[in-house]
Amino acid sequence: EPEVTQTPSHQVTQMGQEVILRCVPISNHLYFYWYRQILGQKVEFLVSFYNNEISEKSEIFDDQFSVERPDGSNFTLKIRSTKLEDSAMYFCASDSSGSFNEQFFGPGTRLTVL
Amino acid sequence: GQQVMQIPQYQHVQEGEDFTTYCNSSTTLSNIQWYKQRPGGHPVFLIQLVKSGEVKKQKRLTFQFGEAKKNSSLHITATQTTDVGTYFCAGGSSNDYKLSFGAGTTVTVRA
């Protein structure tokens, strides 16, 4: 069964450093998402991406965040200058036709900012 | 913006008992989805409801979408230890490409 993959599974970084989280969505999907889940809290929407551009972004997704689909398979989330409060699990998700369909989540990347 | 509220936050259930988790949106939804997240895992899609008043069943799980499309519930009968996890509702809007997740109901089961 096709699945969303994410690397790395755990990223530890120093405050102020840049990190890039990588995702490979399901190959025939068209809509891609990043979510964040701080430990013990709810899943929070960050950004949706379709047709090589951002469709929607939340208040959390400020200028320090950016997303890119550098090739036909990868979907990346870059955090330019990490802060302690960026420590969370970051989930990538994809679906075939927008928010009216099942979203397939990847296993997540746990980001720890020291 | 759209807000989705979910109660209760925690549900401790005796094995074999039933329970219900409720979800309410501040705005009318185009659809609502339910996800289950096992401890240490990622959200896994359970079901999507689209029609007003819709009811769907998956074995011991019954999902409802309210007539006004602003609330939903998940009812689990005869709880088993495999039901442990956090159940999230997530509301979709026809205006944007995002899901707004509720805070989740974390279920623990006493054997």
PDB file of C-alpha atoms in Angstrom:
ATOM      1  CA  GLU A   1       0.000   0.000   0.000  1.00  0.00           C
ATOM      2  CA  PRO A   2       1.430   3.427  -0.903  1.00  0.00           C
ATOM      3  CA  GLU A   3       2.480   5.598   1.994  1.00  0.00           C
ATOM      4  CA  VAL A   4       3.896   9.002   2.813  1.00  0.00           C
ATOM      5  CA  THR A   5       7.491   8.895   4.009  1.00  0.00           C
ATOM      6  CA  GLN A   6       9.386  11.485   6.011  1.00  0.00           C
ATOM      7  CA  THR A   7      13.044  12.006   6.858  1.00  0.00           C
ATOM      8  CA  PRO A   8      14.666  12.315   9.249  1.00  0.00           C
ATOM      9  CA  SER A   9      12.586  10.674  11.956  1.00  0.00           C
ATOM     10  CA  HIS A  10      14.282  12.840  14.578  1.00  0.00           C
ATOM     11  CA  GLN A  11      16.167  16.091  14.118  1.00  0.00           C
ATOM     12  CA  VAL A  12      18.038  17.842  16.900  1.00  0.00           C
ATOM     13  CA  THR A  13      19.245  21.366  16.242  1.00  0.00           C
ATOM     14  CA  GLN A  14      20.544  24.427  18.019  1.00  0.00           C
ATOM     15  CA  MET A  15      18.367  27.494  18.346  1.00  0.00           C
ATOM     16  CA  GLY A  16      18.889  29.826  15.403  1.00  0.00           C
ATOM     17  CA  GLN A  17      19.920  27.081  12.994  1.00  0.00           C
ATOM     18  CA  GLU A  18      18.080  26.256   9.785  1.00  0.00           C
ATOM     19  CA  VAL A  19      16.440  22.877   9.336  1.00  0.00           C
ATOM     20  CA  ILE A  20      14.868  21.187   6.349  1.00  0.00           C
ATOM     21  CA  LEU A  21      12.318  18.480   6.881  1.00  0.00           C
ATOM     22  CA  ARG A  22      11.692  16.199   3.961  1.00  0.00           C
ATOM     23  CA  CYS A  23       8.635  14.347   2.785  1.00  0.00           C
ATOM     24  CA  VAL A  24       7.815  12.093  -0.123  1.00  0.00           C
ATOM     25  CA  PRO A  25       4.044  12.205  -0.672  1.00  0.00           C
ATOM     26  CA  ILE A  26       2.094   9.428  -2.339  1.00  0.00           C
ATOM     27  CA  SER A  27       3.007   9.553  -5.990  1.00  0.00           C
ATOM     28  CA  ASN A  28      -0.362  10.297  -7.616  1.00  0.00           C
ATOM     29  CA  HIS A  29      -1.491  12.787  -4.998  1.00  0.00           C
ATOM     30  CA  LEU A  30      -1.803  16.460  -5.864  1.00  0.00           C
ATOM     31  CA  TYR A  31      -2.316  18.214  -2.536  1.00  0.00           C
ATOM     32  CA  PHE A  32       0.351  18.366   0.116  1.00  0.00           C
ATOM     33  CA  TYR A  33       0.269  19.574   3.693  1.00  0.00           C
ATOM     34  CA  TRP A  34       2.424  20.200   6.695  1.00  0.00           C
ATOM     35  CA  TYR A  35       1.066  19.936  10.218  1.00  0.00           C
ATOM     36  CA  ARG A  36       2.667  20.444  13.584  1.00  0.00           C
ATOM     37  CA  GLN A  37       1.896  18.694  16.858  1.00  0.00           C
ATOM     38  CA  ILE A  38       3.493  19.944  20.033  1.00  0.00           C
ATOM     39  CA  LEU A  39       3.865  17.107  22.533  1.00  0.00           C
ATOM     40  CA  GLY A  40       0.519  16.203  24.043  1.00  0.00           C
ATOM     41  CA  GLN A  41      -1.393  18.781  22.049  1.00  0.00           C
ATOM     42  CA  LYS A  42      -3.567  18.782  18.977  1.00  0.00           C
ATOM     43  CA  VAL A  43      -2.532  18.606  15.363  1.00  0.00           C
ATOM     44  CA  GLU A  44      -2.157  22.127  13.956  1.00  0.00           C
ATOM     45  CA  PHE A  45      -2.365  23.003  10.286  1.00  0.00           C
ATOM     46  CA  LEU A  46       0.639  24.871   8.907  1.00  0.00           C
ATOM     47  CA  VAL A  47       0.316  25.005   5.137  1.00  0.00           C
ATOM     48  CA  SER A  48      -1.269  23.410   2.098  1.00  0.00           C
ATOM     49  CA  PHE A  49       0.385  23.237  -1.305  1.00  0.00           C
ATOM     50  CA  TYR A  50      -1.073  22.583  -4.714  1.00  0.00           C
ATOM     51  CA  ASN A  51       0.133  23.113  -8.245  1.00  0.00           C
ATOM     52  CA  ASN A  52       3.528  24.286  -7.038  1.00  0.00           C
ATOM     53  CA  GLU A  53       2.232  27.037  -4.842  1.00  0.00           C
ATOM     54  CA  ILE A  54       0.864  27.595  -1.370  1.00  0.00           C
ATOM     55  CA  SER A  55      -2.938  27.285  -1.265  1.00  0.00           C
ATOM     56  CA  GLU A  56      -3.468  28.142   2.345  1.00  0.00           C
ATOM     57  CA  LYS A  57      -1.338  28.881   5.384  1.00  0.00           C
ATOM     58  CA  SER A  58      -2.023  29.370   9.046  1.00  0.00           C
ATOM     59  CA  GLU A  59      -0.904  32.108  11.401  1.00  0.00           C
ATOM     60  CA  ILE A  60       1.830  29.778  12.620  1.00  0.00           C
ATOM     61  CA  PHE A  61       3.383  29.693   9.147  1.00  0.00           C
ATOM     62  CA  ASP A  62       5.248  32.982   9.351  1.00  0.00           C
ATOM     63  CA  ASP A  63       8.256  34.259   7.407  1.00  0.00           C
ATOM     64  CA  GLN A  64      10.628  31.790   9.015  1.00  0.00           C
ATOM     65  CA  PHE A  65       8.823  28.912   7.309  1.00  0.00           C
ATOM     66  CA  SER A  66       8.907  27.997   3.655  1.00  0.00           C
ATOM     67  CA  VAL A  67       7.898  25.007   1.575  1.00  0.00           C
ATOM     68  CA  GLU A  68       9.186  23.713  -1.682  1.00  0.00           C
ATOM     69  CA  ARG A  69       8.659  20.901  -4.111  1.00  0.00           C
ATOM     70  CA  PRO A  70      12.146  20.800  -5.596  1.00  0.00           C
ATOM     71  CA  ASP A  71      11.463  17.850  -7.864  1.00  0.00           C
ATOM     72  CA  GLY A  72       8.623  15.538  -8.779  1.00  0.00           C
ATOM     73  CA  SER A  73       8.706  13.549  -5.584  1.00  0.00           C
ATOM     74  CA  ASN A  74       9.956  15.553  -2.588  1.00  0.00           C
ATOM     75  CA  PHE A  75       8.086  18.132  -0.543  1.00  0.00           C
ATOM     76  CA  THR A  76      10.154  20.048   1.997  1.00  0.00           C
ATOM     77  CA  LEU A  77       9.530  22.315   4.952  1.00  0.00           C
ATOM     78  CA  LYS A  78      12.316  24.737   5.832  1.00  0.00           C
ATOM     79  CA  ILE A  79      12.537  26.559   9.120  1.00  0.00           C
ATOM     80  CA  ARG A  80      15.064  29.352   8.697  1.00  0.00           C
ATOM     81  CA  SER A  81      16.014  30.246  12.235  1.00  0.00           C
ATOM     82  CA  THR A  82      14.659  27.745  14.708  1.00  0.00           C
ATOM     83  CA  LYS A  83      13.286  28.763  18.073  1.00  0.00           C
ATOM     84  CA  LEU A  84      12.780  26.671  21.183  1.00  0.00           C
ATOM     85  CA  GLU A  85       9.019  26.748  20.633  1.00  0.00           C
ATOM     86  CA  ASP A  86       9.445  25.117  17.219  1.00  0.00           C
ATOM     87  CA  SER A  87      10.137  21.835  19.001  1.00  0.00           C
ATOM     88  CA  ALA A  88       7.326  19.545  17.919  1.00  0.00           C
ATOM     89  CA  MET A  89       6.402  16.631  15.727  1.00  0.00           C
ATOM     90  CA  TYR A  90       5.984  17.725  12.122  1.00  0.00           C
ATOM     91  CA  PHE A  91       3.688  15.657   9.954  1.00  0.00           C
ATOM     92  CA  CYS A  92       3.505  15.752   6.205  1.00  0.00           C
ATOM     93  CA  ALA A  93       0.267  14.644   4.556  1.00  0.00           C
ATOM     94  CA  SER A  94      -1.048  14.277   1.056  1.00  0.00           C
ATOM     95  CA  ASP A  95      -4.325  13.604  -0.646  1.00  0.00           C
ATOM     96  CA  SER A  96      -5.592  13.223  -4.149  1.00  0.00           C
ATOM     97  CA  SER A  97      -8.125  16.030  -4.383  1.00  0.00           C
ATOM     98  CA  GLY A  98      -8.086  18.578  -1.555  1.00  0.00           C
ATOM     99  CA  SER A  99      -9.808  18.733   1.817  1.00  0.00           C
ATOM    100  CA  PHE A 100     -12.755  16.673   0.716  1.00  0.00           C
ATOM    101  CA  ASN A 101     -10.743  13.521   0.780  1.00  0.00           C
ATOM    102  CA  GLU A 102      -8.819  11.325   3.147  1.00  0.00           C
ATOM    103  CA  GLN A 103      -5.432  12.727   4.020  1.00  0.00           C
ATOM    104  CA  PHE A 104      -2.584  10.280   4.353  1.00  0.00           C
ATOM    105  CA  PHE A 105      -0.137  11.242   7.053  1.00  0.00           C
ATOM    106  CA  GLY A 106       3.540  10.398   7.163  1.00  0.00           C
ATOM    107  CA  PRO A 107       5.169   9.026  10.321  1.00  0.00           C
ATOM    108  CA  GLY A 108       6.433  12.478  11.297  1.00  0.00           C
ATOM    109  CA  THR A 109       9.736  14.137  12.100  1.00  0.00           C
ATOM    110  CA  ARG A 110      10.380  14.962  15.725  1.00  0.00           C
ATOM    111  CA  LEU A 111      12.197  18.297  15.838  1.00  0.00           C
ATOM    112  CA  THR A 112      14.036  19.175  19.033  1.00  0.00           C
ATOM    113  CA  VAL A 113      15.464  22.681  19.302  1.00  0.00           C
ATOM    114  CA  LEU A 114      18.049  23.149  22.036  1.00  0.00           C
TER     115      LEU A 114
ATOM    116  CA  GLY B   1     -11.250  31.704  11.640  1.00  0.00           C
ATOM    117  CA  GLN B   2     -12.791  28.308  11.907  1.00  0.00           C
ATOM    118  CA  GLN B   3     -12.445  26.617  15.268  1.00  0.00           C
ATOM    119  CA  VAL B   4     -13.213  23.026  16.068  1.00  0.00           C
ATOM    120  CA  MET B   5     -13.778  22.049  19.665  1.00  0.00           C
ATOM    121  CA  GLN B   6     -13.795  18.511  20.940  1.00  0.00           C
ATOM    122  CA  ILE B   7     -14.863  17.007  24.249  1.00  0.00           C
ATOM    123  CA  PRO B   8     -14.017  15.291  26.449  1.00  0.00           C
ATOM    124  CA  GLN B   9     -10.253  15.700  26.407  1.00  0.00           C
ATOM    125  CA  TYR B  10      -9.759  12.408  28.236  1.00  0.00           C
ATOM    126  CA  GLN B  11     -11.943   9.353  28.446  1.00  0.00           C
ATOM    127  CA  HIS B  12     -11.146   6.483  30.811  1.00  0.00           C
ATOM    128  CA  VAL B  13     -13.296   3.519  29.934  1.00  0.00           C
ATOM    129  CA  GLN B  14     -13.821   0.084  31.412  1.00  0.00           C
ATOM    130  CA  GLU B  15     -13.334  -2.597  28.791  1.00  0.00           C
ATOM    131  CA  GLY B  16     -16.699  -3.503  27.360  1.00  0.00           C
ATOM    132  CA  GLU B  17     -18.321  -0.131  28.049  1.00  0.00           C
ATOM    133  CA  ASP B  18     -19.469   2.398  25.475  1.00  0.00           C
ATOM    134  CA  PHE B  19     -18.366   6.006  25.117  1.00  0.00           C
ATOM    135  CA  THR B  20     -18.906   9.019  22.896  1.00  0.00           C
ATOM    136  CA  THR B  21     -16.683  11.906  21.861  1.00  0.00           C
ATOM    137  CA  TYR B  22     -18.197  15.124  20.537  1.00  0.00           C
ATOM    138  CA  CYS B  23     -16.974  17.681  18.091  1.00  0.00           C
ATOM    139  CA  ASN B  24     -18.342  21.200  17.486  1.00  0.00           C
ATOM    140  CA  SER B  25     -17.386  23.759  14.903  1.00  0.00           C
ATOM    141  CA  SER B  26     -17.794  27.524  15.104  1.00  0.00           C
ATOM    142  CA  THR B  27     -18.746  27.562  11.423  1.00  0.00           C
ATOM    143  CA  THR B  28     -20.626  25.316   9.021  1.00  0.00           C
ATOM    144  CA  LEU B  29     -18.415  22.593   7.631  1.00  0.00           C
ATOM    145  CA  SER B  30     -18.329  21.090   4.180  1.00  0.00           C
ATOM    146  CA  ASN B  31     -17.160  17.795   5.612  1.00  0.00           C
ATOM    147  CA  ILE B  32     -15.800  16.301   8.771  1.00  0.00           C
ATOM    148  CA  GLN B  33     -13.145  13.649   9.078  1.00  0.00           C
ATOM    149  CA  TRP B  34     -12.143  11.481  12.000  1.00  0.00           C
ATOM    150  CA  TYR B  35      -8.617  10.296  12.652  1.00  0.00           C
ATOM    151  CA  LYS B  36      -7.099   7.980  15.235  1.00  0.00           C
ATOM    152  CA  GLN B  37      -3.605   8.453  16.586  1.00  0.00           C
ATOM    153  CA  ARG B  38      -2.061   5.644  18.588  1.00  0.00           C
ATOM    154  CA  PRO B  39       0.514   6.624  21.234  1.00  0.00           C
ATOM    155  CA  GLY B  40       3.713   7.558  19.437  1.00  0.00           C
ATOM    156  CA  GLY B  41       2.070   7.232  16.048  1.00  0.00           C
ATOM    157  CA  HIS B  42       0.653   9.469  13.366  1.00  0.00           C
ATOM    158  CA  PRO B  43      -2.986  10.306  12.595  1.00  0.00           C
ATOM    159  CA  VAL B  44      -4.714   7.610  10.588  1.00  0.00           C
ATOM    160  CA  PHE B  45      -7.878   8.360   8.681  1.00  0.00           C
ATOM    161  CA  LEU B  46     -11.009   6.624   9.922  1.00  0.00           C
ATOM    162  CA  ILE B  47     -13.892   8.159   7.997  1.00  0.00           C
ATOM    163  CA  GLN B  48     -15.301  11.204   6.260  1.00  0.00           C
ATOM    164  CA  LEU B  49     -18.840  12.546   6.580  1.00  0.00           C
ATOM    165  CA  VAL B  50     -20.202  14.962   4.008  1.00  0.00           C
ATOM    166  CA  LYS B  51     -23.993  15.010   4.116  1.00  0.00           C
ATOM    167  CA  SER B  52     -26.158  16.724   6.684  1.00  0.00           C
ATOM    168  CA  GLY B  53     -27.409  14.187   9.238  1.00  0.00           C
ATOM    169  CA  GLU B  54     -25.185  11.459   7.837  1.00  0.00           C
ATOM    170  CA  VAL B  55     -24.504   8.376   9.952  1.00  0.00           C
ATOM    171  CA  LYS B  56     -21.804   5.872   9.135  1.00  0.00           C
ATOM    172  CA  LYS B  57     -20.752   2.720  10.943  1.00  0.00           C
ATOM    173  CA  GLN B  58     -17.493   0.855  11.049  1.00  0.00           C
ATOM    174  CA  LYS B  59     -17.960  -2.266  13.147  1.00  0.00           C
ATOM    175  CA  ARG B  60     -18.200  -0.920  16.721  1.00  0.00           C
ATOM    176  CA  LEU B  61     -17.717   2.715  15.688  1.00  0.00           C
ATOM    177  CA  THR B  62     -20.665   4.948  14.778  1.00  0.00           C
ATOM    178  CA  PHE B  63     -20.057   8.383  13.306  1.00  0.00           C
ATOM    179  CA  GLN B  64     -22.667  11.118  12.998  1.00  0.00           C
ATOM    180  CA  PHE B  65     -22.706  14.479  11.264  1.00  0.00           C
ATOM    181  CA  GLY B  66     -25.200  16.993  12.582  1.00  0.00           C
ATOM    182  CA  GLU B  67     -28.100  18.395  10.588  1.00  0.00           C
ATOM    183  CA  ALA B  68     -26.539  21.849  10.600  1.00  0.00           C
ATOM    184  CA  LYS B  69     -23.143  20.420   9.645  1.00  0.00           C
ATOM    185  CA  LYS B  70     -21.545  22.075  12.654  1.00  0.00           C
ATOM    186  CA  ASN B  71     -21.180  19.108  14.965  1.00  0.00           C
ATOM    187  CA  SER B  72     -20.249  15.475  14.883  1.00  0.00           C
ATOM    188  CA  SER B  73     -19.872  12.556  17.222  1.00  0.00           C
ATOM    189  CA  LEU B  74     -18.061   9.272  17.419  1.00  0.00           C
ATOM    190  CA  HIS B  75     -19.616   6.523  19.507  1.00  0.00           C
ATOM    191  CA  ILE B  76     -17.700   3.353  20.313  1.00  0.00           C
ATOM    192  CA  THR B  77     -19.531   0.366  21.711  1.00  0.00           C
ATOM    193  CA  ALA B  78     -18.025  -2.456  23.746  1.00  0.00           C
ATOM    194  CA  THR B  79     -14.639  -0.770  24.068  1.00  0.00           C
ATOM    195  CA  GLN B  80     -11.594  -2.982  23.603  1.00  0.00           C
ATOM    196  CA  THR B  81      -7.952  -2.422  24.518  1.00  0.00           C
ATOM    197  CA  THR B  82      -7.221  -1.928  20.822  1.00  0.00           C
ATOM    198  CA  ASP B  83      -9.323   1.239  20.949  1.00  0.00           C
ATOM    199  CA  VAL B  84      -6.648   3.004  23.007  1.00  0.00           C
ATOM    200  CA  GLY B  85      -5.415   6.199  21.384  1.00  0.00           C
ATOM    201  CA  THR B  86      -6.434   9.753  20.623  1.00  0.00           C
ATOM    202  CA  TYR B  87      -9.395  10.379  18.357  1.00  0.00           C
ATOM    203  CA  PHE B  88      -9.381  13.638  16.445  1.00  0.00           C
ATOM    204  CA  CYS B  89     -12.140  15.210  14.459  1.00  0.00           C
ATOM    205  CA  ALA B  90     -11.086  17.520  11.652  1.00  0.00           C
ATOM    206  CA  GLY B  91     -13.366  19.925   9.885  1.00  0.00           C
ATOM    207  CA  GLY B  92     -13.038  20.877   6.264  1.00  0.00           C
ATOM    208  CA  SER B  93     -14.284  24.095   4.723  1.00  0.00           C
ATOM    209  CA  SER B  94     -15.364  24.609   1.141  1.00  0.00           C
ATOM    210  CA  ASN B  95     -13.351  27.840   1.082  1.00  0.00           C
ATOM    211  CA  ASP B  96      -9.874  26.541   1.665  1.00  0.00           C
ATOM    212  CA  TYR B  97      -7.587  23.561   1.452  1.00  0.00           C
ATOM    213  CA  LYS B  98      -7.057  22.793   5.087  1.00  0.00           C
ATOM    214  CA  LEU B  99      -8.425  20.744   7.913  1.00  0.00           C
ATOM    215  CA  SER B 100      -9.003  22.247  11.339  1.00  0.00           C
ATOM    216  CA  PHE B 101      -8.369  19.627  13.963  1.00  0.00           C
ATOM    217  CA  GLY B 102     -10.080  19.377  17.303  1.00  0.00           C
ATOM    218  CA  ALA B 103      -7.993  18.920  20.431  1.00  0.00           C
ATOM    219  CA  GLY B 104      -8.672  15.194  20.443  1.00  0.00           C
ATOM    220  CA  THR B 105     -10.093  12.752  22.955  1.00  0.00           C
ATOM    221  CA  THR B 106      -7.465  10.512  24.498  1.00  0.00           C
ATOM    222  CA  VAL B 107      -8.939   7.149  25.381  1.00  0.00           C
ATOM    223  CA  THR B 108      -7.533   4.740  27.921  1.00  0.00           C
ATOM    224  CA  VAL B 109      -9.099   1.375  28.622  1.00  0.00           C
ATOM    225  CA  ARG B 110      -9.169  -0.516  31.906  1.00  0.00           C
ATOM    226  CA  ALA B 111      -9.088  -4.240  31.375  1.00  0.00           C
TER     227      ALA B 111
END
